[in-house]
Structure formats: structure tokens, C-alpha cells
Coordinates of C-alpha atoms and ligand atoms in Angstrom, one line a residue:
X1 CA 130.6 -26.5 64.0
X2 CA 129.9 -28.2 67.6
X3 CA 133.1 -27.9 69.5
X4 CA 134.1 -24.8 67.3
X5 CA 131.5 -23.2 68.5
X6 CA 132.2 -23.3 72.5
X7 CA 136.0 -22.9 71.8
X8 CA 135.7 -19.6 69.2
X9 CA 132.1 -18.0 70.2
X10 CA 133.3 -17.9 73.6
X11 CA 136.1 -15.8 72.8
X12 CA 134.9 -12.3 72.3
X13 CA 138.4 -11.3 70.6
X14 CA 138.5 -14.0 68.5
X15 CA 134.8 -13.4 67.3
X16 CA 135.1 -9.9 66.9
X17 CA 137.1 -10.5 63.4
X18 CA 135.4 -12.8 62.1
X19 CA 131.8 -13.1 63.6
X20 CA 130.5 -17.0 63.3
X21 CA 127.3 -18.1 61.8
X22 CA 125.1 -19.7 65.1
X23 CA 124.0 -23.2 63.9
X24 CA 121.0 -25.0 64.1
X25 CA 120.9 -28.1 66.1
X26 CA 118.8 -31.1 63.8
X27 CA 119.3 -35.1 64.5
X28 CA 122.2 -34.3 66.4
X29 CA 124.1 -32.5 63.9
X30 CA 124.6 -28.9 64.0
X31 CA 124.1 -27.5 60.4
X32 CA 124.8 -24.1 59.2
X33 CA 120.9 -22.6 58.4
X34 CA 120.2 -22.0 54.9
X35 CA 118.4 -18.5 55.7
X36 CA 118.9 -15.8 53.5
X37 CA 118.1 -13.4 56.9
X38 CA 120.8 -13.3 60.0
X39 CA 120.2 -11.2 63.0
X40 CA 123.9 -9.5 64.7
X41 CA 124.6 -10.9 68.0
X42 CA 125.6 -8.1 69.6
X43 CA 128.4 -8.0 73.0
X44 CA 126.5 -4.8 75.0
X45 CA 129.5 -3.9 76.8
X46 CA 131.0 -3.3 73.3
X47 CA 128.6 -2.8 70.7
X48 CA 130.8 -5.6 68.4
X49 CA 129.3 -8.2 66.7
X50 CA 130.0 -11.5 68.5
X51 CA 127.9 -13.6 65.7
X52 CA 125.4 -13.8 63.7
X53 CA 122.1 -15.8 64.4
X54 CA 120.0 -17.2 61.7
X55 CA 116.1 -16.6 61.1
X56 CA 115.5 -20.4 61.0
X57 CA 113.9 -21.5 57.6
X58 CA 110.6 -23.0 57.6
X59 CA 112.0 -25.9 56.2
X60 CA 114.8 -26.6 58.9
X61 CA 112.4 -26.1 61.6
X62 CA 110.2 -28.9 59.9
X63 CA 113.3 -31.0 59.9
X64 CA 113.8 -30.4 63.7
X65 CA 110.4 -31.1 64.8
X66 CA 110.5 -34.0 62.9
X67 CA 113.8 -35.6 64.0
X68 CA 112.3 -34.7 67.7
X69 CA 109.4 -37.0 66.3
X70 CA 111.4 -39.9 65.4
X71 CA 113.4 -39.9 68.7
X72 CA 111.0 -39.9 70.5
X73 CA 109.6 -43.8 70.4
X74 CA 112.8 -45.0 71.3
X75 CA 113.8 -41.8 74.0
X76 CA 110.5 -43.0 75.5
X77 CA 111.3 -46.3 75.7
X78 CA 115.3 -45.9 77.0
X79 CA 115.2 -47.1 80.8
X80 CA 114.7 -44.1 83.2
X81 CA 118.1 -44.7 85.0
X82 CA 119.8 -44.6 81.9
X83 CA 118.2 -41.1 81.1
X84 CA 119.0 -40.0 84.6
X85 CA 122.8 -41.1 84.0
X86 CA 122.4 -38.8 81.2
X87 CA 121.6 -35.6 83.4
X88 CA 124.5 -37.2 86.0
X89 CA 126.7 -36.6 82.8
X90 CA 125.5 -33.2 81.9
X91 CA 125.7 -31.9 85.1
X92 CA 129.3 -33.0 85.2
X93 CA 130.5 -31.6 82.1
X94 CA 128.6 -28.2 82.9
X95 CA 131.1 -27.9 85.7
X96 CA 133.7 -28.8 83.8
X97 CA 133.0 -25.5 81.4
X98 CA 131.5 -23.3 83.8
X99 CA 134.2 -20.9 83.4
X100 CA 133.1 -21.2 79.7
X101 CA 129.8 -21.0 79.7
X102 CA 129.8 -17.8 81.8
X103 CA 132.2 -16.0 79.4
X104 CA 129.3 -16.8 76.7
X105 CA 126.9 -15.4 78.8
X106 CA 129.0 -12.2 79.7
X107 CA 129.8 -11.9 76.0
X108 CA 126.3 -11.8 74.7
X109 CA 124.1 -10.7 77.9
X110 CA 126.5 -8.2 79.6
X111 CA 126.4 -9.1 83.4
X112 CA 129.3 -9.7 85.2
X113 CA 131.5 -13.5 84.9
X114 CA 130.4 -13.8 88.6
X115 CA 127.1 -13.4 88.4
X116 CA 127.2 -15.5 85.0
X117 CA 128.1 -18.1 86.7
X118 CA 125.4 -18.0 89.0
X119 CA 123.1 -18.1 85.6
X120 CA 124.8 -21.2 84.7
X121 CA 125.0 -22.7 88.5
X122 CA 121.0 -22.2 89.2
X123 CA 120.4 -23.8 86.0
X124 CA 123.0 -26.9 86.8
X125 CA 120.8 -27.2 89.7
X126 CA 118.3 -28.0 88.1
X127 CA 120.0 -30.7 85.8
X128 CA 121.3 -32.1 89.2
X129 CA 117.4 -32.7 90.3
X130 CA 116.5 -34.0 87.3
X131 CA 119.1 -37.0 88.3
X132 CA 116.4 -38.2 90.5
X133 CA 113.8 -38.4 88.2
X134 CA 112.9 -42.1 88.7
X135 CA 111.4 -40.6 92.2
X136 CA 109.9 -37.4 90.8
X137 CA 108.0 -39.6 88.0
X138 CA 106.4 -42.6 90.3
X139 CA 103.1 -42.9 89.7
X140 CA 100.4 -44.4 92.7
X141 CA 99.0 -48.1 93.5
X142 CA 95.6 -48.2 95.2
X143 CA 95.0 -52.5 95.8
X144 CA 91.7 -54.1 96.0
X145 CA 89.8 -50.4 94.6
X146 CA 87.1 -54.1 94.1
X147 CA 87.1 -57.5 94.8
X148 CA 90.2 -58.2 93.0
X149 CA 90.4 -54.6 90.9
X150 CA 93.7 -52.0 91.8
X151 CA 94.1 -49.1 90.4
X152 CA 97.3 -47.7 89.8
X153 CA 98.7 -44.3 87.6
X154 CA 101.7 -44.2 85.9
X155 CA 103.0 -40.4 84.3
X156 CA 104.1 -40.7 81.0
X157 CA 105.8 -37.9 78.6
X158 CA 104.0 -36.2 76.6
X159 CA 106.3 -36.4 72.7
X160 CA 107.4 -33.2 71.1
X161 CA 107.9 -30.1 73.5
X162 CA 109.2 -27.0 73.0
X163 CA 110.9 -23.8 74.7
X164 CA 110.6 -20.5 73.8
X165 CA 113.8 -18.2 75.9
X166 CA 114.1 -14.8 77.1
X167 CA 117.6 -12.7 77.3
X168 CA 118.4 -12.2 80.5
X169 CA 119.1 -16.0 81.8
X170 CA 120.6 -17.8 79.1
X171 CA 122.1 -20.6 80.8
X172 CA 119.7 -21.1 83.5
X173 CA 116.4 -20.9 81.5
X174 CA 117.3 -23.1 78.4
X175 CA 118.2 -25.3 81.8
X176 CA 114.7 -24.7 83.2
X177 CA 113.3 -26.2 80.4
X178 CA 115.0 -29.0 78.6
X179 CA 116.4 -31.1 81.5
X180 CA 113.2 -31.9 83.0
X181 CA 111.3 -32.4 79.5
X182 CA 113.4 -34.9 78.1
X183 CA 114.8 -36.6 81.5
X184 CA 110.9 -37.7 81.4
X185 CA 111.0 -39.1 78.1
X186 CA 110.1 -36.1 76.3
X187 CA 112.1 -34.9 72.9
X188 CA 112.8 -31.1 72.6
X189 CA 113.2 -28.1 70.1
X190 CA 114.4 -25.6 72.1
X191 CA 114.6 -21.5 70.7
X192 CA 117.0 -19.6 72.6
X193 CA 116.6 -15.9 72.7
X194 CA 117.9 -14.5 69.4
X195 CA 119.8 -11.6 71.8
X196 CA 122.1 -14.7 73.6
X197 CA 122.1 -18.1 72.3
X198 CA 125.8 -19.0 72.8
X199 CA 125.0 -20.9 75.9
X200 CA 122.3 -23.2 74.5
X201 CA 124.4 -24.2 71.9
X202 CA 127.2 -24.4 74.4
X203 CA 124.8 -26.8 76.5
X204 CA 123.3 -28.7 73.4
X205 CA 127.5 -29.6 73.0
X206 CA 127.8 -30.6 76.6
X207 CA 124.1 -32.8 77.0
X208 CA 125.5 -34.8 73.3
X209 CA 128.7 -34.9 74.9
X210 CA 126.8 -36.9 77.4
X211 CA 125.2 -39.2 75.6
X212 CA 121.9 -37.5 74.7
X213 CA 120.7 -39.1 71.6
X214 CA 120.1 -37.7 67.9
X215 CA 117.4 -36.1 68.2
X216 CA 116.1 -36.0 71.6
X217 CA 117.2 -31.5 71.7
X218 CA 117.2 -29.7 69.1
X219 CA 117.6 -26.1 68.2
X220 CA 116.0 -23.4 66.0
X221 CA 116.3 -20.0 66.1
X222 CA 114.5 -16.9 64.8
X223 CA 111.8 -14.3 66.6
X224 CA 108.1 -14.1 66.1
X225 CA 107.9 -16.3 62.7
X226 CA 109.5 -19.3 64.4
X227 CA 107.5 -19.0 67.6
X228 CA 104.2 -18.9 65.8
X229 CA 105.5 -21.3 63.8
X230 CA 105.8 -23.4 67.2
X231 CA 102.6 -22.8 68.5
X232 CA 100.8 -24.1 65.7
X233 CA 102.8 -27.2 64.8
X234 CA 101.0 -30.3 65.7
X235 CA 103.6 -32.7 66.7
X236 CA 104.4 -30.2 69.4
X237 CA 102.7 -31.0 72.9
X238 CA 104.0 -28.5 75.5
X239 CA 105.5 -25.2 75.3
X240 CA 107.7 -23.5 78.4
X241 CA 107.5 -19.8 77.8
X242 CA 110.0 -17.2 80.1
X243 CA 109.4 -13.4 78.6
X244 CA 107.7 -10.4 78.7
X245 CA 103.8 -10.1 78.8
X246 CA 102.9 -9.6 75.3
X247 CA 105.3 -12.6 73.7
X248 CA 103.9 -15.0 76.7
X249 CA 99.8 -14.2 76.2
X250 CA 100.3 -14.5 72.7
X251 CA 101.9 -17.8 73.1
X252 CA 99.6 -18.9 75.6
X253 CA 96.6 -18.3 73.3
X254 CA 97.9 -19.2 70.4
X255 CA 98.9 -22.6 71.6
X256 CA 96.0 -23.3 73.5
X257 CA 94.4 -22.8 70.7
X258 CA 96.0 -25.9 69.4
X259 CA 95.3 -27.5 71.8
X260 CA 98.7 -27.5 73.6
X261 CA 99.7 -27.7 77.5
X262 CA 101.3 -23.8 77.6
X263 CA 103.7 -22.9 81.3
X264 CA 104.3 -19.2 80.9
X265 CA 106.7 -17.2 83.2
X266 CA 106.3 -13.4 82.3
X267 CA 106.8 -10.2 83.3
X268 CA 107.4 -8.9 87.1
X269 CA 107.3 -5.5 89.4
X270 CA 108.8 -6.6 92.4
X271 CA 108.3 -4.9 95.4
X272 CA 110.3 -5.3 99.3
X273 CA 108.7 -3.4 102.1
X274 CA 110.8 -2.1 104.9
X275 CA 109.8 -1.9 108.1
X276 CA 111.3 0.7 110.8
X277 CA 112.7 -2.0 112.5
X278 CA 114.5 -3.9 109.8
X279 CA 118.4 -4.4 110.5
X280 CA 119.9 -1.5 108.6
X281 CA 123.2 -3.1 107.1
X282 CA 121.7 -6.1 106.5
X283 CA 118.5 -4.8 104.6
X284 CA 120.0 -2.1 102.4
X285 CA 123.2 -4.5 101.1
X286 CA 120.0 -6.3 99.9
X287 CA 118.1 -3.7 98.6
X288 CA 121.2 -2.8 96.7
X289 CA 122.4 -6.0 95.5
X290 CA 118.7 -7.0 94.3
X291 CA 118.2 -3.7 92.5
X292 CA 121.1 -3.1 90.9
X293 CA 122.3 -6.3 90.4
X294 CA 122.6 -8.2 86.9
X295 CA 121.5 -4.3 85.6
X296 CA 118.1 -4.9 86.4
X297 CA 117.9 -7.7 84.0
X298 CA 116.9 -10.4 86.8
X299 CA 112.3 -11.5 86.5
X300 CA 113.5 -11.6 90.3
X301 CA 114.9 -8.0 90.4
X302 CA 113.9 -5.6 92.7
X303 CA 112.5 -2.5 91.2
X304 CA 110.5 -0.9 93.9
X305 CA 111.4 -0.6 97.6
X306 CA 108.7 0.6 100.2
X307 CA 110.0 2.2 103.7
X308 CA 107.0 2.1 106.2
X309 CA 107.3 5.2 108.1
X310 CA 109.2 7.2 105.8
X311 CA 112.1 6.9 103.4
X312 CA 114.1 9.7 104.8
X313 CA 116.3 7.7 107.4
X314 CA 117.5 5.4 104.9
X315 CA 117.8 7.7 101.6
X316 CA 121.2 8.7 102.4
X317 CA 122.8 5.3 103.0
X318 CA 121.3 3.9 100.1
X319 CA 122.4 6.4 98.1
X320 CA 125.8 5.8 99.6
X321 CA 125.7 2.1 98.6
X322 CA 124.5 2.6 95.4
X323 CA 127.0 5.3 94.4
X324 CA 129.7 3.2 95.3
X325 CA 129.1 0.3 92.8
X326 CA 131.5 0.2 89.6
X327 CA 129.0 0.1 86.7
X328 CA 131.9 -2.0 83.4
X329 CA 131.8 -4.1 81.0
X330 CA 131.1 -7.4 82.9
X331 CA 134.3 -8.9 82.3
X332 CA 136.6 -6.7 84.3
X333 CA 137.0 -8.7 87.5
X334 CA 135.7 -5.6 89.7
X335 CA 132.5 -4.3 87.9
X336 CA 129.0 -4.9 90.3
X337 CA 126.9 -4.4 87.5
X338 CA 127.3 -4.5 83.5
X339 CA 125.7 -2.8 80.7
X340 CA 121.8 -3.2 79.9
X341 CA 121.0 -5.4 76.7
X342 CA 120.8 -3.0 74.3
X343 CA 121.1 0.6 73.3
X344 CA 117.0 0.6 72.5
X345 CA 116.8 -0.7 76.4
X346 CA 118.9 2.3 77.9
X347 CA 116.8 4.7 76.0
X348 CA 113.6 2.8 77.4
X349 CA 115.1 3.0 81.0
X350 CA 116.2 6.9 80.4
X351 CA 112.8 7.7 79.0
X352 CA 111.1 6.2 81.9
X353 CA 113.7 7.6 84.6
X354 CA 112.8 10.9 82.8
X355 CA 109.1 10.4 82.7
X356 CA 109.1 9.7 86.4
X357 CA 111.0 12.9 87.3
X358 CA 108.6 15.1 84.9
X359 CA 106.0 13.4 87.4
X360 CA 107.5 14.3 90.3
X361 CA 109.6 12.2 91.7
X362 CA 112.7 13.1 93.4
X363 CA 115.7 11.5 91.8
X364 CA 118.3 10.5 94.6
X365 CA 121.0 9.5 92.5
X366 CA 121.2 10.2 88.6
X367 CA 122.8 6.9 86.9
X368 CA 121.8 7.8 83.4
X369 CA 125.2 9.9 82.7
X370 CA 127.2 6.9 82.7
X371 CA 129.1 6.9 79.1
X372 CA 129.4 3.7 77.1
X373 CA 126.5 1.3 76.5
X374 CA 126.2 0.8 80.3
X375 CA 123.5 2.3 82.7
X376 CA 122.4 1.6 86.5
X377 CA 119.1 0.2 86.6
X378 CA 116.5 2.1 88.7
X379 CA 115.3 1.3 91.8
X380 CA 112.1 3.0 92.8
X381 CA 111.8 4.6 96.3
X382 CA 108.6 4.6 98.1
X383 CA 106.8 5.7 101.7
X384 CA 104.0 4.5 102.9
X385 CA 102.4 4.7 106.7
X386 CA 101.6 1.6 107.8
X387 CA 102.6 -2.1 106.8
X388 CA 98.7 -2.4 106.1
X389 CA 99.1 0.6 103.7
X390 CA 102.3 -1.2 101.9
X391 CA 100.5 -4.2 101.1
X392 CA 98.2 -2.5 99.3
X393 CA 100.3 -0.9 97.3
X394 CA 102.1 -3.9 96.6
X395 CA 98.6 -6.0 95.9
X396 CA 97.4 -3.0 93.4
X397 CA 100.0 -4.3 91.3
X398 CA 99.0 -6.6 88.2
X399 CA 102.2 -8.4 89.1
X400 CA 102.5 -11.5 91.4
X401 CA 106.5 -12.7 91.1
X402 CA 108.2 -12.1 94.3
X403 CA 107.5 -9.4 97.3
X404 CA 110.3 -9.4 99.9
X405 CA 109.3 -7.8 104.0
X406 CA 112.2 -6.9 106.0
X407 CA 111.7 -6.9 109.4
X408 CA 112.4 -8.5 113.0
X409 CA 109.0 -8.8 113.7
X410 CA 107.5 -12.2 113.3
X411 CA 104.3 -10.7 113.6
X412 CA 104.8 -8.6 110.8
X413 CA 106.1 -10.8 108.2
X414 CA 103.2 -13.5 109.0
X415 CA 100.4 -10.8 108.1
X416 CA 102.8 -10.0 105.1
X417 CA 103.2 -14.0 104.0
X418 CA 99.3 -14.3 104.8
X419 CA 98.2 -10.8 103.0
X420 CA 100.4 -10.5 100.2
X421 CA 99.6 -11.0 96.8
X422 CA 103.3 -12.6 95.2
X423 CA 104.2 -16.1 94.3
X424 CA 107.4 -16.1 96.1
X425 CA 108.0 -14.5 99.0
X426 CA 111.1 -13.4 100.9
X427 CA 111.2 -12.6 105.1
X428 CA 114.4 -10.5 105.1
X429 CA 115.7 -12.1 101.7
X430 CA 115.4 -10.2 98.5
X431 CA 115.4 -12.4 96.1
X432 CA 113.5 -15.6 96.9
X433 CA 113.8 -17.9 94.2
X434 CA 113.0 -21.6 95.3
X435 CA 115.6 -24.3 94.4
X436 CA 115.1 -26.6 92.0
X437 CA 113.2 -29.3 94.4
X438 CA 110.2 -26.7 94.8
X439 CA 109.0 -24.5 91.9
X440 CA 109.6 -21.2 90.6
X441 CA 105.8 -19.9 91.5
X442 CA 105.2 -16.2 90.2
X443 CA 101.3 -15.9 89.7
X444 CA 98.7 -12.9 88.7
X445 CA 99.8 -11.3 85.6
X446 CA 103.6 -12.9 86.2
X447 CA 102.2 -16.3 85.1
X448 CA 99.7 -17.7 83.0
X449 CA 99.5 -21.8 83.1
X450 CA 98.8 -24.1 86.1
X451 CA 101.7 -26.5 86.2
X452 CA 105.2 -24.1 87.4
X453 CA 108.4 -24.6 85.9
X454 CA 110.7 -27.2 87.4
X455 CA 110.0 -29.2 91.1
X456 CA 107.0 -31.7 91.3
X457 CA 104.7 -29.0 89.3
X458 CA 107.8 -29.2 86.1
X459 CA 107.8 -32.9 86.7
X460 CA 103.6 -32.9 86.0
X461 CA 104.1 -30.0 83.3
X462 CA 106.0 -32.9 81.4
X463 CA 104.3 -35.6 81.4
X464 CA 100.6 -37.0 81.9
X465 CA 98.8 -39.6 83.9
X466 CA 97.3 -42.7 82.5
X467 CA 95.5 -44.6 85.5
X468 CA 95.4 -48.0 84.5
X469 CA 92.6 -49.9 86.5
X470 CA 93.5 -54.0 86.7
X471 CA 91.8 -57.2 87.1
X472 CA 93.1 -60.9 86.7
X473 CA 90.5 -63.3 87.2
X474 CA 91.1 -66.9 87.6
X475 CA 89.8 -68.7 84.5
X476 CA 88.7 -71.3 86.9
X477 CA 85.9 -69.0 88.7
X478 CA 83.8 -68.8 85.6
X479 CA 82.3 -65.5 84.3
X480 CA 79.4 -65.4 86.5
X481 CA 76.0 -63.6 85.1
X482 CA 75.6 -60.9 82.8
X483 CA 75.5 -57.7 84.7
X484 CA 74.4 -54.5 82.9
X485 CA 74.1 -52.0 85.6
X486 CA 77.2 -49.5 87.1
X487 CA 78.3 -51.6 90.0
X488 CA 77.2 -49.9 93.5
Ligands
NAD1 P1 110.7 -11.2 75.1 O1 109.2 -11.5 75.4 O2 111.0 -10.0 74.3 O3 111.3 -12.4 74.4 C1 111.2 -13.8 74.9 C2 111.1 -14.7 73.7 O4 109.9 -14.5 73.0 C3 112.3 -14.6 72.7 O5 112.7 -15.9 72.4 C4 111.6 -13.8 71.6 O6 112.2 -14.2 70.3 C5 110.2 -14.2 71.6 N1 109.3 -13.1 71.3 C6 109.4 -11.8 71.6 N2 108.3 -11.1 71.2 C7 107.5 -12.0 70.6 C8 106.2 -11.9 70.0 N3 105.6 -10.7 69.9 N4 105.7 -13.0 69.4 C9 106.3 -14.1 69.5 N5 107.5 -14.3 70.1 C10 108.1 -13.2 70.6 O7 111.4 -11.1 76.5 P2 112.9 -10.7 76.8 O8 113.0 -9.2 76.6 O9 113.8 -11.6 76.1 O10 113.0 -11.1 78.4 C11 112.7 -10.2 79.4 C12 111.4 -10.4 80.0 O11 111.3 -11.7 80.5 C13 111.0 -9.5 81.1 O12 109.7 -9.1 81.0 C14 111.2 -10.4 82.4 O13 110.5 -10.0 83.5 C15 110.8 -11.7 81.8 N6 111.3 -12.8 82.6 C16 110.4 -13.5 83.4 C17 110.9 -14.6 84.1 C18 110.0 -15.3 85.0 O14 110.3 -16.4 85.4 N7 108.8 -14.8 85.3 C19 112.2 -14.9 84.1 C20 113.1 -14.2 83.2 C21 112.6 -13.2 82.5

């Protein structure tokens, strides 16, 4: 099934006729699942079945964990360079099929090969900083803590983790997760999203390809059963989460409950603020490209833009912009934006365009009469009078993932990096995810956890500390007295 898999699945014409079963990955071998249940994978551009995704049995997911289990000892024990020659590998070969990869991800998510690659590419960075891992995993040395006594930690992995996937990043989030986990010594069971899990198999290929062991990743797939099913296994130790709110708190709880280590990236309203001042071209090419780009679909997108001062100088151009943007199926080499997921998420999107306009709002430009399974996403215009009164209305929301100013004030966008309430923060850039060597930091409602994904927090996430406290004695010095109190 392995190499079939990249060469056939990738290939929507070829899967069309004859839609292939998605394996599960167990001990290294990818095994047709023995379910009785199969969920359609389903090309949104199209509406043709590109393949069909087991419901995991109980059984093979028992079989997964448990070769995770027995790789582990030895995974553990397998030098740290060698594992890091192991991501140097992967992130080879992931080049090597970018072109691939992407037409995966276009197949079974919708947006455009470009910006698919730029899914697979953020996610090969991060498969390029777990090559350093030797340096991200040092522990500390404190000598002579006593006469004689150092202390010193050392961070060791954790076992069995697991990751739970959304839709919308198929490439990079699967690479969020299982690069850093198992570069640390950790073993994996990864659970793509059910919607789009060409490109974790695709990946699984590529990190055997390079040497990964039996064992060490693993895949399952399925929806709620399996991720309950996760949460509550014992042998599992961590779980990464990326969703929406209601999956993640579940998960969170549920886990906790176990007793498990939970990182969970969730849901997002991001807002940018726009200052009278702002450069015009330069500010609404990024309004436009961060709302609209990817459909919407990006945690990162921008779904609300404030104009201090009023919205009416800047209506028209935006408009402008936005009208001009080829909405296509994602592989025709000049589309800006591809279809939505699903036909049940246009009809959410129409039913909350309509809702807003029954509400009042003015709509500037209607998207929703585009035909086929394709639809602009919506990108909320507001006004407010002052940059004070903008951050409030930013702050009032539950959400904490990114909040962009733009502005050529410095003034301004210090009080907005000091007052505003987002994880990530952008000065005249929309979207400001941090590379791999920091961490993706959403907080409020848009995280629940303490350790972020990927960066020094991922690195922690993975593994934990035992501080090993040391003294060697010369036999010759004699044991001295008896001494029953806490030295002072
Ligand atoms: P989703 O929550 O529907 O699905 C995510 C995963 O959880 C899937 O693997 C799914 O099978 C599982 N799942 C869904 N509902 C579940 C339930 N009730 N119980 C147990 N498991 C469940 O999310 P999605 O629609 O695939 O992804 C879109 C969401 O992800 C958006 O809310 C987006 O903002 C968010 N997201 C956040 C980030 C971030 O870093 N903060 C990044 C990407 C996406």
C-alpha cells in the first residue's frame, strides 16, 4: 500500500475511478483496516470521492499503541545524532515530493498548489529545527550545589504520544506534531483529520523512507470513537490537539483526566486594526491576502478588520481587491482562493453572511453566488474612533490567536503590543506566525495547555526533567557521624 499510496492518491484522476482504501500505519507496515465503517474522502473542488478512510477498529488501534510501546525502549535509547540524521533525511525527501505532497493537499483540502506548498514548507521547517535537537534537549549542570554535591537535569521523552489533526493544515500540522515528539525519543500514533489524511500517510512514507523505525509513528484514523479512545489509553503520555473549541476542551479534559500532559491549539477570531495613517497599498494587499486567502481556512486567518476613523476611505479599494480575486478549484494555476471544505461549511458561511446582513450589516461585496462548491470567505468590516476604542473591541473577544496593527506610528503599535490581548502579534504584518525556533503562542480561549507547540516550549511539551543530584565520596574519608537533621 506505501508507495501506491503517494503515487495513486495523489492523482485525483486516477482516484476518481477507483477510490483507494487509506491504510493504517502499525509496526511499520501499512495494513488495510478491517472496519466494516469507511468515511468518503471527498476532493471540495469537485465533490468526487478521492478515497475512502477507515473508522479504525478498536482492535488495530490497540495494535498501534502497542507497537508505539515496544519501540519505544530502544527509540529511547538510539543516540540523539542518529535521530537527528533521521529529521536531516525527512526533511530531504519532503523536498524531494513537495510537488506531491501539495497535489494531496489540494486534492483533499481545496486550496490552491501554491499555497499547499506553503502547508507543506512551514511544516518542513519545522522538521529542519528538529535537526538540532541535541541543542534544544540539553539539560543544566549546577557544580559544588554542597561540598562535593552537583546537580544537574537532563529532559527525557515522555513514551507513547499522540496527535489529534484538524483539516485545514494537513501537511504542516501532522509536521507540528510528530517531528518534535519522536526526534526527542518519544514514539507516536498520529490521527490525521478524517476530511485530508493523504499527506500524513504521504509523510509517514517519506520519515520510513528515512530510516524511522517500526514502530516509532504510527497511524489511526476515525473521529470521535478513536479520539476518546486516545484520551483514555494508558500507555499514551501526551496529546497535541489543533481544532475547533468543542473537540480541543473535550480532549483537554478528558485527558487530563488521565492524567496526561494535553497542548491544545483551538479556535481563533482574528482581528487587524487600521490606523488612518497605515500605507494604503501595502495594508489592504494584506488585508486581502489574509482574509481571503486559503478560503478562510487558515487558525491565522483574518476574519475581522477595524479602520480607526472610519471604514469609508478604504471600502472602495478593498472592495476592488477583493472583487478581482479568481475564486477555482485550487489546481488551475491562476485561482487566489479555492473552494471551502465542504458543502455543510458553505451553508454555515451563507447562513452566517445572511444572519449578519438580517442584523444590519452592510454587505460590500456579495461572494456567496459563486456556483460550484467554492465560496469567498468573509471578511468582517469594522469602525471604531479611536485606537483605545479598537482594542477593546479586539480584547472583548474570547479569542487570543493573532491581532495584527497597521500603522507608521511606533507609538501606536507599542500601546497596541503592550495593550492587546493576542498571542501573536503582527506591526504591519497580517499574519504573524513565529517560525519554528519560537512557538506558535495563541492564548485565551485559542489555547488551553501551558507548553506551545514546537520551539523550546514543543521541545519541553515532549519530554520531562529528571534533576539528578550527585555525590562521589572518596572511600578513604570515612562516613563521618550520623546526621539526622536537613542540612542548613
Ligand atoms: P475539528 O475540531 O472539527 O476536528 C479536529 C480533530 O478533532 C479531527 O481529527 C476530528 O476527527 C476530531 N474531532 C472533531 N470533533 C470531535 C469531538 N467532538 N470529539 C472528539 N474528536 C473530535 O476541527 P477542524 O474543523 O478539522 O479544524 C478547524 C478548526 O481548527 C478551526 O476552529 C480552526 O481555528 C482550528 N485551528 C486552530 C489552529 C491553531 O493553531 N490554533 C490551527 C489550525 C486550525
Amino acid at each position: 500500500l506505501g508507495s501506491s499510496y503517494m503515487s495513486t492518491v495523489a492523482q485525483p484522476s486516477a482516484s476518481k475511478r477507483n477510490p483507494q482504501r487509506v491504510p493504517n500505519l502499525i509496526g511499520g507496515s501499512f495494513v488495510d483496516s478491517k472496519s466494516s465503517s469507511f468515511i468518503d474522502v471527498i476532493n471540495p473542488a469537485t465533490q468526487e470521492v478521492v478515497s475512502k478512510l477507515p473508522l479504525t477498529t478498536n482492535e488495530e488501534f490497540k495494535a498501534a499503541v502497542s507497537a508505539a510501546k515496544k519501540a519505544f525502549p530502544s527509540w529511547r535509547n538510539t543516540p540523539i545524532t542518529t535521530r537527528q540524521r533521521v529529521m536531516l533525511k525527512l526533511q530531504e525527501l519532503i523536498r524531494r515530493d513537495m510537488d506531491k505532497l501539495a497535489l494531496s493537499v489540494t486534492t483533499e483540502q481545496g486550496k490552491t498548489l501554491k499555497d499547499a506548498q506553503g502547508d507543506v514548507f512551514r511544516g518542513l521547517e519545522v522538521v529542519e529545527h528538529a535537526c538540532g535537537m541535541a541543542t534544544l534537549q540539553m539539560g543544566e549542570y549546577v557544580s559544588n550545589v554542597a561540598h562535593g554535591i552537583d546537580t544537574y537535569s537532563i529532559r527525557e521523552p515522555l513514551g507513547v504520544c499522540a496527535g489529534i489533526c484538524p483539516f485545514n493544515f494537513p501537511a504542516m500540522i501532522p509536521l507540528w506534531m510528530f517531528p518534535i515528539a519522536v526526534t526527542c525519543g518519544n514514539t507516536y500514533v498520529l490521527k490525521p483529520s478524517e476530511k485530508d489524511p493523504g499527506a500524513s500517510i504521504m509523510l509517514a512514507e517519506l520519515a520510513l523512507e528515512a530510516g524511522l523505525p517500526e514502530g516509532v509513528l504510527n497511524i489511526v484514523h476515525g473521529t470521535h470513537d478513536i479520539v476518546n479512545a486516545i484520551c483514555d489509553d494508558d500507555d499514551i503520555k501526551a496529546i497535541s490537539f489543533v481544532g475547533s473549541n468543542v473537540a480541543g476542551m473535550h480532549i483537554y479534559s478528558r485527558a487530563a483526566a488521565k492524567g496526561k500532559r494535553v497542548q491544545s491549539n483551538m479556535g481563533a477570531k482574528n482581528h487587524a486594526i487600521v490606523l488612518p495613517d497605515a500605507n494604503v497599498d501595502a495594508t489592504l494587499n494584506a488585508l486581502v491576502a489574509a482574509g481571503f486567502g486559503a478560503a478562510g481556512q487558515r487558525c491565522m486567518a483574518l476574519s475581522t478588520v477595524i479602520f480607526v476613523g472610519g471604514s469609508k476611505p478604504w471600502e472602495t479599494k478593498l472592495v476592488e481587491r477583493a472583487k478581482a480575486l479568481k475564486v477555482n478549484a485550487g489546481t488551475e494555476h491562476d485561482t487566489d482562493l479555492g473552494p471551502v471544505i465542504s458543502k455543510q461549511a458553505k451553508e454555515r458561511i451563507h447562513r452566517l453572511v445572511q444572519s449578519g446582513v438580517d442584523s444590519g450589516a452592510r454587505l460590500l461585496l456579495d461572494g456567496r453566488n459563486i456556483v460550484e462548491e467554492i465560496f469567498g470567505p468573509v471578511l468582517l468590516v469594522m469602525e471604531a474612533e479611536s485606537l483605545d476604542d479598537a482594542i477593546n473591541i479586539v480584547n472583548q473577544n474570547k479569542y487570543g490567536n493573532g491581532a495584527s496593527i497597521f500603522t507608521t506610528s511606533g507609538v501606536a503599535a507599542r500601546k497596541f503590543q503592550t495593550e492587546i490581548e493576542a498571542g501573536q502579534v503582527g506591526i504591519n504584518v497580517p499574519i504573524p506566525v513565529p517560525l519554528p525556533f519560537f512557538s506558535f503562542t495563541g492564548n485565551k480561549a485559542s489555547f488551553a495547555g501551558d507548553l506551545n507547540f514546537y520551539g523550546k516550549a514543543g521541545v519541553n511539551f515532549y519530554t520531562q526533567i529528571k534533576t539528578i543530584t550527585q555525590q562521589w565520596k572518596d572511600s578513604a574519608a570515612g562516613g563521618g557521624k550520623v546526621n539526622l537533621a536537613m542540612p542548613t
